[in-house]
PDB file of C-alpha atoms in Angstrom:
ATOM      1  CA  MET A 447      -8.075 -23.686  46.905  1.00  0.00           C
ATOM      2  CA  ASN A 448      -8.154 -20.548  48.970  1.00  0.00           C
ATOM      3  CA  THR A 449      -7.348 -17.045  47.814  1.00  0.00           C
ATOM      4  CA  ARG A 450      -4.011 -16.920  49.621  1.00  0.00           C
ATOM      5  CA  THR A 451      -2.790 -20.110  47.845  1.00  0.00           C
ATOM      6  CA  ARG A 452      -3.893 -18.824  44.429  1.00  0.00           C
ATOM      7  CA  VAL A 453      -2.059 -15.531  44.914  1.00  0.00           C
ATOM      8  CA  ALA A 454       1.059 -17.374  46.104  1.00  0.00           C
ATOM      9  CA  LEU A 455       1.017 -19.665  43.025  1.00  0.00           C
ATOM     10  CA  PHE A 456       0.188 -17.112  40.330  1.00  0.00           C
ATOM     11  CA  THR A 457       2.258 -14.126  41.508  1.00  0.00           C
ATOM     12  CA  PRO A 458       5.620 -15.630  40.370  1.00  0.00           C
ATOM     13  CA  LEU A 459       4.107 -16.562  36.982  1.00  0.00           C
ATOM     14  CA  ILE A 460       2.785 -13.060  36.386  1.00  0.00           C
ATOM     15  CA  ALA A 461       6.058 -11.444  37.494  1.00  0.00           C
ATOM     16  CA  SER A 462       8.164 -13.707  35.249  1.00  0.00           C
ATOM     17  CA  SER A 463       5.939 -13.118  32.206  1.00  0.00           C
ATOM     18  CA  LEU A 464       6.248  -9.359  32.728  1.00  0.00           C
ATOM     19  CA  ALA A 465      10.035  -9.657  32.988  1.00  0.00           C
ATOM     20  CA  VAL A 466      10.282 -11.752  29.812  1.00  0.00           C
ATOM     21  CA  GLY A 467       8.010  -9.370  27.925  1.00  0.00           C
ATOM     22  CA  THR A 468      10.083  -6.373  29.031  1.00  0.00           C
ATOM     23  CA  LEU A 469      13.315  -8.185  28.047  1.00  0.00           C
ATOM     24  CA  GLY A 470      11.892  -8.943  24.594  1.00  0.00           C
ATOM     25  CA  PHE A 471      10.991  -5.282  24.145  1.00  0.00           C
ATOM     26  CA  ALA A 472      14.475  -4.180  25.248  1.00  0.00           C
ATOM     27  CA  VAL A 473      16.167  -6.612  22.826  1.00  0.00           C
ATOM     28  CA  SER A 474      13.962  -5.584  19.901  1.00  0.00           C
ATOM     29  CA  SER A 475      14.594  -1.904  20.702  1.00  0.00           C
ATOM     30  CA  ALA A 476      18.356  -2.504  20.699  1.00  0.00           C
ATOM     31  CA  HIS A 477      18.143  -4.142  17.263  1.00  0.00           C
ATOM     32  CA  ALA A 478      16.053  -1.271  15.932  1.00  0.00           C
ATOM     33  CA  ALA A 479      18.658   1.261  17.110  1.00  0.00           C
ATOM     34  CA  GLN A 480      21.444  -0.322  15.008  1.00  0.00           C
ATOM     35  CA  PRO A 481      21.953   1.165  11.540  1.00  0.00           C
ATOM     36  CA  ALA A 482      20.828  -0.897   8.602  1.00  0.00           C
ATOM     37  CA  ALA A 483      23.567  -3.048   7.116  1.00  0.00           C
ATOM     38  CA  PRO A 484      24.805  -1.983   3.668  1.00  0.00           C
ATOM     39  CA  THR A 485      24.017  -4.160   0.692  1.00  0.00           C
ATOM     40  CA  LYS A 486      26.256  -7.151   0.289  1.00  0.00           C
ATOM     41  CA  ALA A 487      29.583  -6.002  -1.051  1.00  0.00           C
ATOM     42  CA  SER A 488      31.429  -7.963  -3.719  1.00  0.00           C
ATOM     43  CA  CYS A 489      34.551  -7.562  -5.790  1.00  0.00           C
ATOM     44  CA  SER A 490      36.395  -9.335  -8.585  1.00  0.00           C
ATOM     45  CA  THR A 491      39.725  -9.336 -10.373  1.00  0.00           C
ATOM     46  CA  LYS A 492      40.091  -9.452 -14.152  1.00  0.00           C
ATOM     47  CA  ALA A 493      43.138  -9.572 -16.383  1.00  0.00           C
ATOM     48  CA  SER A 494      43.965  -6.337 -18.176  1.00  0.00           C
ATOM     49  CA  THR A 495      43.345  -6.338 -21.905  1.00  0.00           C
ATOM     50  CA  ASN A 496      46.042  -3.690 -22.390  1.00  0.00           C
ATOM     51  CA  VAL A 497      49.059  -4.850 -20.367  1.00  0.00           C
ATOM     52  CA  ALA A 498      50.119  -8.470 -19.820  1.00  0.00           C
ATOM     53  CA  GLY A 499      50.444  -9.496 -16.178  1.00  0.00           C
ATOM     54  CA  ARG A 500      48.332  -6.582 -14.926  1.00  0.00           C
ATOM     55  CA  VAL A 501      44.793  -6.715 -13.531  1.00  0.00           C
ATOM     56  CA  THR A 502      41.832  -4.507 -12.651  1.00  0.00           C
ATOM     57  CA  VAL A 503      40.042  -4.991  -9.324  1.00  0.00           C
ATOM     58  CA  THR A 504      36.413  -3.805  -9.243  1.00  0.00           C
ATOM     59  CA  GLY A 505      33.859  -3.761  -6.467  1.00  0.00           C
ATOM     60  CA  ALA A 506      30.174  -3.021  -5.879  1.00  0.00           C
ATOM     61  CA  GLY A 507      27.828  -2.761  -2.892  1.00  0.00           C
ATOM     62  CA  PHE A 508      30.246  -0.878  -0.612  1.00  0.00           C
ATOM     63  CA  ARG A 509      29.301   2.089   1.579  1.00  0.00           C
ATOM     64  CA  PRO A 510      29.242   5.096  -0.778  1.00  0.00           C
ATOM     65  CA  SER A 511      31.777   7.938  -0.744  1.00  0.00           C
ATOM     66  CA  THR A 512      34.266   6.187   1.536  1.00  0.00           C
ATOM     67  CA  LYS A 513      37.551   4.307   1.069  1.00  0.00           C
ATOM     68  CA  VAL A 514      38.313   0.611   0.555  1.00  0.00           C
ATOM     69  CA  LEU A 515      41.646  -0.995   1.374  1.00  0.00           C
ATOM     70  CA  LEU A 516      42.843  -3.525  -1.214  1.00  0.00           C
ATOM     71  CA  GLU A 517      45.505  -5.986  -0.133  1.00  0.00           C
ATOM     72  CA  GLY A 518      47.277  -8.303  -2.542  1.00  0.00           C
ATOM     73  CA  SER A 519      48.789 -11.682  -1.729  1.00  0.00           C
ATOM     74  CA  THR A 520      52.176 -10.084  -2.453  1.00  0.00           C
ATOM     75  CA  GLY A 521      51.701  -7.842   0.600  1.00  0.00           C
ATOM     76  CA  LYS A 522      51.160  -4.602  -1.299  1.00  0.00           C
ATOM     77  CA  THR A 523      48.144  -2.487  -0.328  1.00  0.00           C
ATOM     78  CA  PHE A 524      46.159   0.101  -2.260  1.00  0.00           C
ATOM     79  CA  THR A 525      43.361   2.480  -1.305  1.00  0.00           C
ATOM     80  CA  ALA A 526      40.351   2.881  -3.579  1.00  0.00           C
ATOM     81  CA  SER A 527      37.731   5.627  -3.431  1.00  0.00           C
ATOM     82  CA  VAL A 528      34.158   4.352  -3.438  1.00  0.00           C
ATOM     83  CA  THR A 529      31.778   6.186  -5.765  1.00  0.00           C
ATOM     84  CA  PRO A 530      28.421   7.579  -4.588  1.00  0.00           C
ATOM     85  CA  THR A 531      26.816   4.431  -6.079  1.00  0.00           C
ATOM     86  CA  GLY A 532      28.987   2.099  -3.945  1.00  0.00           C
ATOM     87  CA  GLY A 533      31.446   0.896  -6.583  1.00  0.00           C
ATOM     88  CA  PHE A 534      35.182   1.189  -7.200  1.00  0.00           C
ATOM     89  CA  ALA A 535      37.751   0.160  -9.792  1.00  0.00           C
ATOM     90  CA  VAL A 536      41.540   0.082  -9.547  1.00  0.00           C
ATOM     91  CA  ALA A 537      43.392  -0.671 -12.766  1.00  0.00           C
ATOM     92  CA  ASN A 538      46.961  -1.610 -13.665  1.00  0.00           C
ATOM     93  CA  LEU A 539      47.705  -3.662 -10.529  1.00  0.00           C
ATOM     94  CA  GLU A 540      50.069  -6.607 -10.507  1.00  0.00           C
ATOM     95  CA  ASP A 541      48.376  -9.995 -10.787  1.00  0.00           C
ATOM     96  CA  ALA A 542      47.794 -11.285  -7.247  1.00  0.00           C
ATOM     97  CA  ASP A 543      45.018 -12.637  -5.051  1.00  0.00           C
ATOM     98  CA  TYR A 544      43.224  -9.546  -3.668  1.00  0.00           C
ATOM     99  CA  THR A 545      40.940  -8.849  -0.706  1.00  0.00           C
ATOM    100  CA  ALA A 546      38.944  -5.672  -0.021  1.00  0.00           C
ATOM    101  CA  THR A 547      38.278  -4.276   3.451  1.00  0.00           C
ATOM    102  CA  GLN A 548      36.099  -1.324   4.349  1.00  0.00           C
ATOM    103  CA  GLY A 549      36.073   0.102   7.884  1.00  0.00           C
ATOM    104  CA  GLY A 550      33.700  -1.912  10.053  1.00  0.00           C
ATOM    105  CA  THR A 551      33.312  -4.789   7.599  1.00  0.00           C
ATOM    106  CA  GLY A 552      35.195  -8.023   7.197  1.00  0.00           C
ATOM    107  CA  GLU A 553      37.483  -8.938   4.350  1.00  0.00           C
ATOM    108  CA  ILE A 554      35.861  -9.670   1.012  1.00  0.00           C
ATOM    109  CA  ALA A 555      37.742 -11.944  -1.347  1.00  0.00           C
ATOM    110  CA  CYS A 556      38.241 -10.461  -4.808  1.00  0.00           C
ATOM    111  CA  GLY A 557      40.328 -13.380  -6.031  1.00  0.00           C
ATOM    112  CA  SER A 558      42.938 -13.367  -8.755  1.00  0.00           C
ATOM    113  CA  ALA A 559      42.720 -13.093 -12.531  1.00  0.00           C
ATOM    114  CA  LYS A 560      43.744 -16.749 -12.873  1.00  0.00           C
ATOM    115  CA  ALA A 561      40.930 -17.878 -10.557  1.00  0.00           C
ATOM    116  CA  ALA A 562      38.435 -15.752 -12.490  1.00  0.00           C
ATOM    117  CA  GLU A 563      39.577 -17.335 -15.768  1.00  0.00           C
ATOM    118  CA  GLN A 564      39.210 -20.839 -14.299  1.00  0.00           C
ATOM    119  CA  LYS A 565      35.730 -20.000 -13.017  1.00  0.00           C
ATOM    120  CA  ASP A 566      34.771 -18.665 -16.450  1.00  0.00           C
ATOM    121  CA  ALA A 567      36.153 -21.795 -18.136  1.00  0.00           C
ATOM    122  CA  LYS A 568      34.022 -23.997 -15.868  1.00  0.00           C
ATOM    123  CA  ALA A 569      30.940 -21.876 -16.579  1.00  0.00           C
ATOM    124  CA  GLN A 570      31.563 -22.098 -20.341  1.00  0.00           C
ATOM    125  CA  PHE A 571      31.958 -25.890 -20.179  1.00  0.00           C
ATOM    126  CA  LYS A 572      28.782 -26.231 -18.103  1.00  0.00           C
ATOM    127  CA  GLU A 573      26.757 -24.075 -20.513  1.00  0.00           C
ATOM    128  CA  GLY A 574      28.069 -26.011 -23.532  1.00  0.00           C
ATOM    129  CA  PHE A 575      27.318 -29.321 -21.823  1.00  0.00           C
ATOM    130  CA  SER A 576      23.736 -28.262 -21.078  1.00  0.00           C
ATOM    131  CA  GLN A 577      23.071 -27.101 -24.638  1.00  0.00           C
ATOM    132  CA  GLY A 578      24.662 -30.171 -26.240  1.00  0.00           C
ATOM    133  CA  PHE A 579      22.762 -32.542 -23.955  1.00  0.00           C
ATOM    134  CA  ALA A 580      19.412 -30.807 -24.572  1.00  0.00           C
ATOM    135  CA  LEU A 581      19.930 -30.726 -28.346  1.00  0.00           C
ATOM    136  CA  VAL A 582      20.634 -34.464 -28.697  1.00  0.00           C
ATOM    137  CA  LYS A 583      18.021 -35.444 -26.108  1.00  0.00           C
ATOM    138  CA  ALA A 584      15.394 -33.633 -28.187  1.00  0.00           C
ATOM    139  CA  ASP A 585      16.585 -35.091 -31.521  1.00  0.00           C
ATOM    140  CA  CYS A 586      19.138 -37.908 -31.810  1.00  0.00           C
ATOM    141  CA  LYS A 587      19.802 -36.975 -35.457  1.00  0.00           C
ATOM    142  CA  LYS A 588      21.626 -33.880 -34.208  1.00  0.00           C
ATOM    143  CA  LEU A 589      24.370 -35.904 -32.486  1.00  0.00           C
ATOM    144  CA  ASN A 590      27.256 -34.661 -34.621  1.00  0.00           C
ATOM    145  CA  GLN A 591      25.829 -31.186 -35.226  1.00  0.00           C
ATOM    146  CA  LYS A 592      28.077 -28.284 -34.384  1.00  0.00           C
ATOM    147  CA  ASN A 593      26.962 -25.533 -32.074  1.00  0.00           C
ATOM    148  CA  ASN A 594      25.037 -22.901 -34.049  1.00  0.00           C
ATOM    149  CA  ASN A 595      25.834 -19.872 -31.865  1.00  0.00           C
ATOM    150  CA  PHE A 596      26.602 -16.778 -33.926  1.00  0.00           C
ATOM    151  CA  ALA A 597      29.351 -15.519 -31.618  1.00  0.00           C
ATOM    152  CA  ALA A 598      32.845 -16.972 -31.549  1.00  0.00           C
ATOM    153  CA  VAL A 599      32.708 -20.142 -29.501  1.00  0.00           C
ATOM    154  CA  ASP A 600      34.861 -20.590 -26.429  1.00  0.00           C
ATOM    155  CA  PRO A 601      36.953 -23.804 -26.563  1.00  0.00           C
ATOM    156  CA  ASN A 602      35.611 -24.807 -23.137  1.00  0.00           C
ATOM    157  CA  PHE A 603      32.057 -24.358 -24.408  1.00  0.00           C
ATOM    158  CA  GLU A 604      32.857 -26.628 -27.385  1.00  0.00           C
ATOM    159  CA  LYS A 605      34.317 -29.316 -25.102  1.00  0.00           C
ATOM    160  CA  GLY A 606      31.217 -29.158 -22.902  1.00  0.00           C
ATOM    161  CA  PHE A 607      28.865 -29.207 -25.906  1.00  0.00           C
ATOM    162  CA  LYS A 608      30.577 -32.349 -27.251  1.00  0.00           C
ATOM    163  CA  ALA A 609      30.560 -34.081 -23.852  1.00  0.00           C
ATOM    164  CA  GLY A 610      26.888 -33.219 -23.243  1.00  0.00           C
ATOM    165  CA  SER A 611      25.745 -34.410 -26.677  1.00  0.00           C
ATOM    166  CA  GLU A 612      27.704 -37.665 -26.328  1.00  0.00           C
ATOM    167  CA  LEU A 613      26.173 -38.367 -22.909  1.00  0.00           C
ATOM    168  CA  ALA A 614      22.654 -37.679 -24.209  1.00  0.00           C
ATOM    169  CA  ALA A 615      23.314 -40.044 -27.134  1.00  0.00           C
ATOM    170  CA  GLN A 616      24.366 -42.808 -24.745  1.00  0.00           C
ATOM    171  CA  ARG A 617      21.245 -42.348 -22.636  1.00  0.00           C
ATOM    172  CA  PHE A 618      18.547 -41.627 -25.235  1.00  0.00           C
ATOM    173  CA  CYS A 619      19.687 -42.704 -28.705  1.00  0.00           C
ATOM    174  CA  LYS A 620      19.914 -46.470 -28.769  1.00  0.00           C
TER     175      LYS A 620
END
């Protein structure tokens, strides 16, 4: 192969590799110029312990010292001030399904007090189920034993504990 043929074949390859390398540098430089994203924001809604039918909406992980717009499923909106640590709390709101929006971010679902209670009930049942199952699996003589937690037991925890211990008895205690 002569020199002219080699130059003709390799010149396009060298030029394209330089272009791709330059493009990669330009893309990585553009990403580096963007500000770092804030930590993942979250919020939740809990029933008020003081006033029936009222809730408190709290949030964390928002851009500090700014404002957050809260919108309820009833159409009412509220503005919350974000603390220097990125959190907020708005109390004494009507019970609704809330979302939080901060300039430049998408909506974040805060949920409703009813949804939070249902989620907690499921978590309590699951925890009770796990403890009841493990107790009877380890020792079949403990089938009808009550939960020995010192704190007041949630009814959903008790239901889960009973269901878990009964399932373990079926599987391991024959």
